[in-house]
GROMACS .gro file of C-alpha atoms in nm:
model
  435
    1MET     CA    1  -0.010   0.003   0.004
    2ASN     CA    2   0.165   0.325  -0.122
    3GLU     CA    3  -0.079   0.583   0.021
    4LEU     CA    4  -0.027   0.707   0.376
    5GLU     CA    5  -0.292   0.560   0.587
    6LYS     CA    6  -0.277   0.751   0.924
    7THR     CA    7  -0.075   1.031   1.089
    8VAL     CA    8   0.097   0.942   1.421
    9LEU     CA    9   0.244   1.199   1.657
   10PHE     CA   10   0.501   1.078   1.923
   11ILE     CA   11   0.547   1.324   2.222
   12SER     CA   12   0.848   1.271   2.432
   13ARG     CA   13   1.081   1.451   2.689
   14THR     CA   14   1.391   1.311   2.526
   15TRP     CA   15   1.509   1.205   2.181
   16PRO     CA   16   1.547   0.817   2.151
   17GLN     CA   17   1.891   0.669   2.176
   18PRO     CA   18   1.833   0.307   2.100
   19LYS     CA   19   2.204   0.205   2.150
   20GLU     CA   20   2.222   0.350   2.499
   21THR     CA   21   1.890   0.253   2.659
   22ALA     CA   22   1.609  -0.010   2.629
   23ALA     CA   23   1.366   0.281   2.628
   24GLY     CA   24   1.528   0.417   2.316
   25TRP     CA   25   1.530   0.080   2.161
   26ARG     CA   26   1.169   0.028   2.248
   27MET     CA   27   1.054   0.370   2.109
   28THR     CA   28   1.259   0.321   1.790
   29GLN     CA   29   1.068  -0.014   1.737
   30LEU     CA   30   0.729   0.161   1.770
   31ILE     CA   31   0.821   0.436   1.522
   32ASN     CA   32   0.947   0.177   1.270
   33HIS     CA   33   0.626  -0.011   1.315
   34PHE     CA   34   0.429   0.276   1.222
   35LEU     CA   35   0.657   0.377   0.926
   36ASN     CA   36   0.648   0.009   0.793
   37HIS     CA   37   0.271   0.036   0.776
   38GLN     CA   38   0.273   0.343   0.560
   39ASN     CA   39   0.189   0.599   0.834
   40LYS     CA   40   0.313   0.961   0.839
   41VAL     CA   41   0.505   0.991   1.159
   42PHE     CA   42   0.596   1.302   1.358
   43PHE     CA   43   0.813   1.299   1.677
   44ALA     CA   44   0.776   1.603   1.903
   45CYS     CA   45   1.021   1.658   2.174
   46ALA     CA   46   1.108   1.925   2.444
   47GLU     CA   47   1.468   1.821   2.468
   48LEU     CA   48   1.693   2.090   2.303
   49ASN     CA   49   1.921   1.948   2.021
   50SER     CA   50   2.248   2.126   1.989
   51PRO     CA   51   2.557   2.102   1.767
   52ALA     CA   52   2.751   2.013   2.095
   53GLN     CA   53   2.587   1.674   2.111
   54SER     CA   54   2.786   1.367   2.010
   55GLU     CA   55   2.811   1.237   1.655
   56SER     CA   56   2.686   0.898   1.772
   57PHE     CA   57   2.371   1.063   1.919
   58LEU     CA   58   2.297   1.244   1.594
   59LYS     CA   59   2.371   0.930   1.400
   60ASP     CA   60   2.142   0.701   1.613
   61ASN     CA   61   1.841   0.915   1.707
   62ILE     CA   62   1.533   0.962   1.501
   63PHE     CA   63   1.656   1.260   1.309
   64ASN     CA   64   1.822   1.018   1.069
   65MET     CA   65   1.527   0.780   1.048
   66ALA     CA   66   1.385   0.817   0.696
   67GLY     CA   67   1.024   0.920   0.711
   68VAL     CA   68   1.022   1.076   1.057
   69ASN     CA   69   0.947   1.437   1.095
   70PRO     CA   70   1.114   1.585   1.415
   71ILE     CA   71   0.948   1.871   1.581
   72GLN     CA   72   1.093   2.081   1.858
   73ILE     CA   73   0.833   2.167   2.125
   74THR     CA   74   0.837   2.383   2.443
   75LEU     CA   75   0.679   2.271   2.774
   76ASN     CA   76   0.399   2.496   2.897
   77ASP     CA   77   0.371   2.678   2.559
   78ASP     CA   78   0.047   2.748   2.373
   79GLY     CA   79   0.247   2.728   2.065
   80PHE     CA   80   0.221   2.340   2.095
   81ASN     CA   81  -0.159   2.375   2.032
   82ALA     CA   82  -0.100   2.527   1.697
   83GLN     CA   83   0.160   2.276   1.607
   84ILE     CA   84  -0.072   1.973   1.689
   85ARG     CA   85  -0.360   2.142   1.513
   86ASP     CA   86  -0.151   2.159   1.198
   87ILE     CA   87  -0.039   1.793   1.223
   88LYS     CA   88  -0.398   1.667   1.279
   89PRO     CA   89  -0.281   1.324   1.417
   90ASP     CA   90  -0.503   1.027   1.413
   91TYR     CA   91  -0.278   0.863   1.685
   92VAL     CA   92  -0.085   1.031   1.965
   93VAL     CA   93   0.168   0.824   2.142
   94PHE     CA   94   0.283   0.956   2.482
   95ASP     CA   95   0.632   0.844   2.583
   96ARG     CA   96   0.568   0.766   2.957
   97PHE     CA   97   0.300   0.897   3.179
   98MET     CA   98   0.472   1.219   3.263
   99THR     CA   99   0.436   1.337   2.917
  100GLU     CA  100   0.074   1.257   2.904
  101GLU     CA  101   0.038   1.462   3.221
  102GLN     CA  102   0.205   1.763   3.065
  103TYR     CA  103   0.053   1.745   2.703
  104GLY     CA  104  -0.242   1.520   2.731
  105TRP     CA  105  -0.501   1.792   2.801
  106ARG     CA  106  -0.375   2.002   2.512
  107VAL     CA  107  -0.401   1.706   2.274
  108ARG     CA  108  -0.760   1.641   2.399
  109GLU     CA  109  -0.870   2.000   2.359
  110CYS     CA  110  -0.708   2.040   2.008
  111CYS     CA  111  -0.760   1.694   1.854
  112PRO     CA  112  -1.040   1.525   2.058
  113LYS     CA  113  -1.081   1.241   1.796
  114ALA     CA  114  -0.707   1.142   1.805
  115VAL     CA  115  -0.656   0.806   1.963
  116THR     CA  116  -0.442   0.847   2.272
  117ILE     CA  117  -0.172   0.576   2.333
  118LEU     CA  118   0.040   0.559   2.643
  119ASP     CA  119   0.371   0.365   2.619
  120THR     CA  120   0.472   0.305   2.979
  121GLU     CA  121   0.816   0.149   2.903
  122ASP     CA  122   0.781   0.010   3.257
  123CYS     CA  123   0.553   0.080   3.549
  124HIS     CA  124   0.744   0.374   3.712
  125PHE     CA  125   0.553   0.334   4.054
  126LEU     CA  126   0.670  -0.039   4.069
  127ARG     CA  127   1.030   0.053   4.012
  128LEU     CA  128   1.015   0.331   4.265
  129ALA     CA  129   0.853   0.122   4.529
  130ARG     CA  130   1.113  -0.147   4.487
  131ALA     CA  131   1.399   0.113   4.502
  132ASN     CA  132   1.262   0.217   4.836
  133TYR     CA  133   1.252  -0.126   4.951
  134ILE     CA  134   1.631  -0.178   4.871
  135LYS     CA  135   1.690   0.155   5.045
  136ASP     CA  136   1.524   0.017   5.359
  137HIS     CA  137   1.682  -0.317   5.324
  138PRO     CA  138   2.028  -0.261   5.194
  139GLN     CA  139   2.146  -0.624   5.263
  140ALA     CA  140   1.865  -0.772   5.049
  141PHE     CA  141   1.960  -0.959   4.727
  142ASP     CA  142   1.682  -0.809   4.545
  143ALA     CA  143   1.341  -0.649   4.595
  144SER     CA  144   1.129  -0.953   4.537
  145ALA     CA  145   0.988  -0.930   4.882
  146CYS     CA  146   0.843  -0.591   4.839
  147ALA     CA  147   0.488  -0.599   4.952
  148ILE     CA  148   0.191  -0.510   4.747
  149GLU     CA  149   0.089  -0.255   5.003
  150ALA     CA  150   0.403  -0.062   4.922
  151LEU     CA  151   0.267   0.005   4.563
  152TYR     CA  152  -0.025   0.227   4.685
  153THR     CA  153   0.147   0.565   4.662
  154PRO     CA  154   0.101   0.898   4.500
  155HIS     CA  155   0.318   0.794   4.230
  156SER     CA  156   0.094   0.498   4.148
  157MET     CA  157  -0.218   0.725   4.158
  158ARG     CA  158  -0.058   0.958   3.897
  159GLU     CA  159   0.053   0.670   3.663
  160LEU     CA  160  -0.281   0.478   3.695
  161ALA     CA  161  -0.479   0.792   3.637
  162SER     CA  162  -0.278   0.850   3.315
  163ILE     CA  163  -0.353   0.487   3.207
  164TRP     CA  164  -0.726   0.552   3.264
  165ARG     CA  165  -0.719   0.869   3.066
  166CYS     CA  166  -0.564   0.723   2.755
  167ASP     CA  167  -0.757   0.502   2.498
  168VAL     CA  168  -0.495   0.226   2.526
  169THR     CA  169  -0.186   0.175   2.727
  170LEU     CA  170   0.098  -0.048   2.585
  171ILE     CA  171   0.246  -0.281   2.861
  172ILE     CA  172   0.598  -0.427   2.815
  173SER     CA  173   0.596  -0.697   3.080
  174GLN     CA  174   0.338  -0.974   3.132
  175PHE     CA  175   0.408  -0.948   3.513
  176GLU     CA  176   0.309  -0.570   3.500
  177TYR     CA  177  -0.010  -0.656   3.276
  178GLN     CA  178  -0.120  -0.899   3.541
  179LEU     CA  179  -0.047  -0.643   3.827
  180LEU     CA  180  -0.255  -0.370   3.656
  181ARG     CA  181  -0.534  -0.617   3.578
  182GLU     CA  182  -0.556  -0.818   3.920
  183THR     CA  183  -0.426  -0.574   4.180
  184PHE     CA  184  -0.545  -0.230   4.044
  185PHE     CA  185  -0.838  -0.375   3.836
  186VAL     CA  186  -0.765  -0.173   3.514
  187PRO     CA  187  -1.006  -0.296   3.237
  188GLU     CA  188  -0.853  -0.533   2.981
  189GLY     CA  189  -0.978  -0.304   2.704
  190LEU     CA  190  -0.743  -0.024   2.822
  191LEU     CA  191  -0.438  -0.245   2.812
  192HIS     CA  192  -0.232  -0.402   2.529
  193TYR     CA  193   0.053  -0.639   2.598
  194LEU     CA  194   0.348  -0.528   2.366
  195PRO     CA  195   0.688  -0.648   2.498
  196LEU     CA  196   1.035  -0.527   2.391
  197ALA     CA  197   1.138  -0.737   2.105
  198LEU     CA  198   1.451  -0.854   1.912
  199ASP     CA  199   1.468  -0.812   1.528
  200ASP     CA  200   1.370  -1.121   1.352
  201ASN     CA  201   1.726  -1.173   1.213
  202SER     CA  202   1.841  -1.203   1.567
  203VAL     CA  203   1.615  -1.490   1.670
  204GLN     CA  204   1.570  -1.679   1.331
  205GLY     CA  205   1.904  -1.854   1.291
  206HIS     CA  206   2.160  -1.584   1.304
  207ALA     CA  207   2.209  -1.615   1.681
  208SER     CA  208   2.261  -1.996   1.646
  209GLU     CA  209   2.512  -1.938   1.366
  210LYS     CA  210   2.724  -1.703   1.577
  211PHE     CA  211   2.686  -1.955   1.865
  212VAL     CA  212   2.833  -2.240   1.650
  213GLU     CA  213   3.116  -2.000   1.528
  214ARG     CA  214   3.219  -1.901   1.879
  215PRO     CA  215   3.192  -2.219   2.097
  216TRP     CA  216   3.234  -2.234   2.474
  217SER     CA  217   3.614  -2.301   2.453
  218ASP     CA  218   3.682  -1.990   2.260
  219ARG     CA  219   3.481  -1.767   2.497
  220THR     CA  220   3.647  -1.614   2.801
  221ASN     CA  221   3.559  -1.376   3.085
  222PHE     CA  222   3.243  -1.242   3.247
  223LEU     CA  223   3.040  -0.938   3.104
  224TRP     CA  224   2.829  -0.668   3.278
  225VAL     CA  225   2.620  -0.429   3.061
  226GLY     CA  226   2.426  -0.118   3.154
  227ASN     CA  227   2.363   0.252   3.126
  228ARG     CA  228   2.532   0.347   3.440
  229LYS     CA  229   2.336   0.669   3.522
  230HIS     CA  230   2.012   0.462   3.539
  231ASP     CA  231   1.965   0.395   3.932
  232PRO     CA  232   1.891   0.009   3.900
  233ASN     CA  233   2.208  -0.032   3.688
  234ASN     CA  234   2.424   0.184   3.924
  235ASP     CA  235   2.304  -0.030   4.217
  236SER     CA  236   2.352  -0.338   4.026
  237LEU     CA  237   2.710  -0.262   3.936
  238ILE     CA  238   2.792  -0.149   4.305
  239TYR     CA  239   2.646  -0.470   4.444
  240LEU     CA  240   2.832  -0.692   4.185
  241LEU     CA  241   3.162  -0.530   4.269
  242GLN     CA  242   3.130  -0.526   4.637
  243VAL     CA  243   2.948  -0.837   4.715
  244LEU     CA  244   2.933  -1.099   4.421
  245TRP     CA  245   3.248  -1.050   4.212
  246PRO     CA  246   3.515  -1.099   4.489
  247SER     CA  247   3.374  -1.465   4.553
  248ILE     CA  248   3.337  -1.540   4.182
  249GLN     CA  249   3.702  -1.407   4.102
  250SER     CA  250   3.854  -1.605   4.384
  251GLN     CA  251   3.714  -1.927   4.248
  252VAL     CA  252   3.791  -1.850   3.873
  253PRO     CA  253   4.110  -1.657   3.907
  254ASN     CA  254   4.192  -1.667   3.533
  255ALA     CA  255   3.862  -1.477   3.448
  256ALA     CA  256   3.813  -1.114   3.434
  257LEU     CA  257   3.498  -0.902   3.450
  258HIS     CA  258   3.448  -0.658   3.167
  259LEU     CA  259   3.212  -0.364   3.227
  260VAL     CA  260   3.024  -0.199   2.930
  261GLY     CA  261   2.804   0.098   2.928
  262PRO     CA  262   2.793   0.484   2.910
  263HIS     CA  263   2.776   0.742   3.178
  264GLY     CA  264   2.993   0.612   3.446
  265SER     CA  265   3.043   0.817   3.761
  266GLU     CA  266   3.349   0.906   3.960
  267GLY     CA  267   3.229   0.687   4.247
  268GLN     CA  268   3.193   0.395   4.011
  269ARG     CA  269   3.548   0.449   3.869
  270GLN     CA  270   3.705   0.450   4.219
  271LEU     CA  271   3.511   0.125   4.307
  272ILE     CA  272   3.635  -0.039   3.972
  273LEU     CA  273   4.000   0.067   4.059
  274LYS     CA  274   3.981  -0.114   4.389
  275SER     CA  275   3.836  -0.434   4.241
  276ASN     CA  276   4.052  -0.722   4.122
  277ALA     CA  277   4.045  -0.833   3.753
  278VAL     CA  278   3.781  -0.567   3.643
  279VAL     CA  279   3.826  -0.396   3.312
  280ASP     CA  280   3.605  -0.086   3.213
  281LEU     CA  281   3.548  -0.093   2.846
  282GLY     CA  282   3.301   0.222   2.857
  283TRP     CA  283   3.092   0.277   2.559
  284VAL     CA  284   3.089   0.001   2.284
  285GLU     CA  285   2.953   0.082   1.944
  286ASN     CA  286   2.863  -0.272   1.826
  287LEU     CA  287   2.765  -0.449   2.132
  288PRO     CA  288   2.633  -0.784   1.980
  289GLU     CA  289   2.966  -0.842   1.814
  290LEU     CA  290   3.133  -0.788   2.156
  291MET     CA  291   2.890  -1.014   2.339
  292ILE     CA  292   2.970  -1.338   2.155
  293ASN     CA  293   3.324  -1.332   2.280
  294TYR     CA  294   3.216  -1.375   2.653
  295ARG     CA  295   3.124  -1.685   2.836
  296VAL     CA  296   2.882  -1.546   3.100
  297ASN     CA  297   2.676  -1.236   3.138
  298LEU     CA  298   2.612  -1.105   3.486
  299ALA     CA  299   2.293  -0.912   3.576
  300PRO     CA  300   2.233  -0.881   3.939
  301LEU     CA  301   1.955  -0.621   3.933
  302ARG     CA  302   1.806  -0.575   4.271
  303PHE     CA  303   1.522  -0.347   4.173
  304GLY     CA  304   1.361  -0.220   3.852
  305ALA     CA  305   1.062  -0.301   3.642
  306GLY     CA  306   0.962  -0.383   3.280
  307LEU     CA  307   1.179  -0.600   3.047
  308LYS     CA  308   1.561  -0.561   3.058
  309GLY     CA  309   1.733  -0.533   2.732
  310LYS     CA  310   2.074  -0.592   2.893
  311ILE     CA  311   1.937  -0.954   2.956
  312MET     CA  312   1.735  -1.009   2.649
  313GLN     CA  313   1.995  -0.922   2.397
  314PRO     CA  314   2.261  -1.151   2.531
  315LEU     CA  315   2.024  -1.440   2.552
  316GLY     CA  316   1.914  -1.393   2.201
  317LEU     CA  317   2.279  -1.414   2.099
  318GLY     CA  318   2.340  -1.742   2.307
  319LEU     CA  319   2.512  -1.571   2.586
  320PRO     CA  320   2.388  -1.731   2.919
  321THR     CA  321   2.309  -1.474   3.183
  322VAL     CA  322   2.288  -1.504   3.554
  323CYS     CA  323   2.016  -1.267   3.693
  324SER     CA  324   1.783  -1.210   4.002
  325VAL     CA  325   1.424  -1.271   3.994
  326ILE     CA  326   1.367  -0.909   3.941
  327GLY     CA  327   1.594  -0.905   3.649
  328ALA     CA  328   1.417  -1.207   3.484
  329GLU     CA  329   1.072  -1.065   3.539
  330GLY     CA  330   0.856  -1.104   3.220
  331LEU     CA  331   1.120  -1.300   3.042
  332LEU     CA  332   0.962  -1.642   3.123
  333LEU     CA  333   1.299  -1.772   3.224
  334ASP     CA  334   1.166  -1.992   3.504
  335LYS     CA  335   1.048  -2.218   3.217
  336SER     CA  336   1.396  -2.301   3.112
  337PRO     CA  337   1.600  -2.485   3.391
  338ALA     CA  338   1.940  -2.360   3.296
  339LEU     CA  339   1.807  -1.995   3.277
  340ALA     CA  340   1.600  -1.994   3.591
  341PRO     CA  341   1.670  -1.687   3.802
  342VAL     CA  342   1.858  -1.710   4.134
  343GLU     CA  343   1.714  -1.607   4.465
  344ASN     CA  344   2.020  -1.515   4.681
  345SER     CA  345   2.388  -1.423   4.653
  346LYS     CA  346   2.511  -1.775   4.709
  347GLU     CA  347   2.305  -1.912   4.432
  348PHE     CA  348   2.418  -1.635   4.192
  349ILE     CA  349   2.779  -1.686   4.275
  350ASN     CA  350   2.743  -2.076   4.233
  351LYS     CA  351   2.556  -2.044   3.906
  352ALA     CA  352   2.811  -1.787   3.752
  353ILE     CA  353   3.090  -2.030   3.839
  354ARG     CA  354   2.920  -2.343   3.712
  355LEU     CA  355   2.833  -2.172   3.373
  356TYR     CA  356   3.183  -2.056   3.335
  357THR     CA  357   3.345  -2.401   3.419
  358ASP     CA  358   3.080  -2.655   3.295
  359GLU     CA  359   3.068  -2.675   2.921
  360GLN     CA  360   2.754  -2.892   2.905
  361TYR     CA  361   2.553  -2.675   3.134
  362TRP     CA  362   2.663  -2.367   2.939
  363LEU     CA  363   2.556  -2.533   2.620
  364GLU     CA  364   2.208  -2.610   2.762
  365ALA     CA  365   2.180  -2.244   2.898
  366SER     CA  366   2.291  -2.100   2.565
  367GLU     CA  367   2.041  -2.295   2.355
  368GLN     CA  368   1.755  -2.232   2.604
  369GLY     CA  369   1.816  -1.855   2.586
  370VAL     CA  370   1.802  -1.845   2.223
  371GLN     CA  371   1.476  -2.051   2.207
  372CYS     CA  372   1.327  -1.847   2.475
  373ILE     CA  373   1.377  -1.518   2.285
  374ARG     CA  374   1.276  -1.681   1.959
  375ARG     CA  375   0.959  -1.825   2.103
  376ASN     CA  376   0.848  -1.508   2.294
  377PHE     CA  377   1.000  -1.184   2.168
  378ALA     CA  378   1.034  -1.199   1.786
  379LEU     CA  379   0.972  -0.864   1.642
  380SER     CA  380   0.718  -0.967   1.374
  381GLU     CA  381   0.517  -1.183   1.635
  382VAL     CA  382   0.503  -0.906   1.900
  383PHE     CA  383   0.365  -0.631   1.672
  384SER     CA  384   0.130  -0.855   1.475
  385SER     CA  385  -0.176  -0.756   1.653
  386LEU     CA  386  -0.127  -0.389   1.719
  387ASN     CA  387  -0.280  -0.242   1.418
  388GLU     CA  388  -0.592  -0.442   1.468
  389VAL     CA  389  -0.626  -0.322   1.834
  390LEU     CA  390  -0.564   0.051   1.715
  391ASP     CA  391  -0.805   0.026   1.418
  392THR     CA  392  -1.083  -0.113   1.638
  393ILE     CA  393  -1.060   0.161   1.898
  394LYS     CA  394  -1.043   0.429   1.625
  395SER     CA  395  -1.362   0.292   1.457
  396GLU     CA  396  -1.567   0.288   1.777
  397LEU     CA  397  -1.385   0.554   1.972
  398ILE     CA  398  -1.704   0.711   2.129
  399THR     CA  399  -1.822   0.366   2.243
  400HIS     CA  400  -1.468   0.277   2.368
  401ARG     CA  401  -1.460   0.590   2.578
  402ASN     CA  402  -1.800   0.555   2.713
  403ARG     CA  403  -1.732   0.195   2.814
  404HIS     CA  404  -1.430   0.317   3.016
  405PHE     CA  405  -1.603   0.643   3.144
  406MET     CA  406  -1.376   0.661   3.447
  407GLY     CA  407  -1.108   0.813   3.202
  408GLN     CA  408  -1.328   1.099   3.116
  409ILE     CA  409  -1.412   1.166   3.482
  410LEU     CA  410  -1.026   1.176   3.547
  411GLN     CA  411  -0.972   1.405   3.255
  412HIS     CA  412  -1.243   1.643   3.387
  413GLN     CA  413  -1.128   1.644   3.748
  414SER     CA  414  -0.753   1.576   3.802
  415LEU     CA  415  -0.637   1.711   3.464
  416ASN     CA  416  -0.787   2.052   3.543
  417ALA     CA  417  -0.520   2.088   3.812
  418THR     CA  418  -0.255   2.010   3.561
  419LYS     CA  419  -0.414   2.209   3.287
  420TYR     CA  420  -0.436   2.535   3.495
  421MET     CA  421  -0.087   2.493   3.628
  422GLY     CA  422   0.030   2.469   3.273
  423ARG     CA  423  -0.171   2.785   3.184
  424TRP     CA  424  -0.010   2.963   3.482
  425LEU     CA  425   0.332   2.854   3.379
  426THR     CA  426   0.266   2.955   3.028
  427LEU     CA  427   0.168   3.307   3.121
  428LYS     CA  428   0.458   3.333   3.349
  429ASN     CA  429   0.708   3.230   3.073
  430GLN     CA  430   0.550   3.486   2.846
  431GLN     CA  431   0.599   3.756   3.105
  432ILE     CA  432   0.965   3.649   3.146
  433ASN     CA  433   1.026   3.614   2.782
  434PRO     CA  434   0.791   3.847   2.606
  435VAL     CA  435   0.767   3.819   2.224
   0.00000   0.00000   0.00000
């Protein structure tokens, strides 16, 4: 089909950087999905772009995605209203609930017939509650014991209100889908399970070919991957270096731990310098090519939410990963014996050592990882039903909204506070910076 079908507007606080974050990876997948189905795509962002930004950023973000129309917008500015009226979107995708809070009321005033889509990336309130649990229980292996009662917070109120206001919310993890349905009673009609996915080329033969080319005997060392300014990753790295790695390294003295990821801090650097057999590789341009050289990936995430790209990608490439229950959440690893998550530091250390030293066990884990990703997270399969869901909502939008009338109530009541705060800030900005 050559004719453009629909117009899709993405609204975000930041430009996507798919090589740095799983969120950027996810956003790029969504953009590509709409482009591949002949939609006209606009991407509006309040983050300023300047020539000072790195060449890798300019190369990887959506400025260079053919068919995407980038738009610079300003927070609390009535000029956004004119921009969105000109675009006339059929669908508006909010990148996380904070964006919906800031721009949702303007979208609904200017384009009331546009289908509003919230992409959560992960449930923020869940991640924050688990972070607080680790803060209160610093010796805990992970936040698996965080009580359901801890999720009833002002943060969950804000995020759930945003979910109710939107016509559909994309949920990345089956765990979070069930949490929203069974604990917070969000109607099924407002949710659509759409996990992070790997490109079909990564899960239909190519991973197996690389696995054969790089056998266990030719792989060495342990790997840790993560964007280090992200709180769960920072905590994971510190816990690994302080608690887990000394025991692993003492029992596998010929192995080193290599760290990969941007935005390291001075505190992290000092900790790395004090650690034995730890090498900081920093930012790596082609991570998949690097991963196939390692024997074991370590991901001791103690808190977080959603799906973890730092675990999915290695598994899809046949690189066994040792992870916590929190890290494995939503990945269905418990159905594969050699991939099952560990529940304490002793299990983590023992499993890491066994994978490193037991070739047969490693082979089982490697194959199970490839099969798990191929079975559950292939890109074409993951996105196969999205268009049908959106078309159905679009064709019966009034009925859909009346069926979930609570969303309109929340728009009328709670959004007035956000709306009038935005109005006040707009007027204030105009007084400070008069035209």
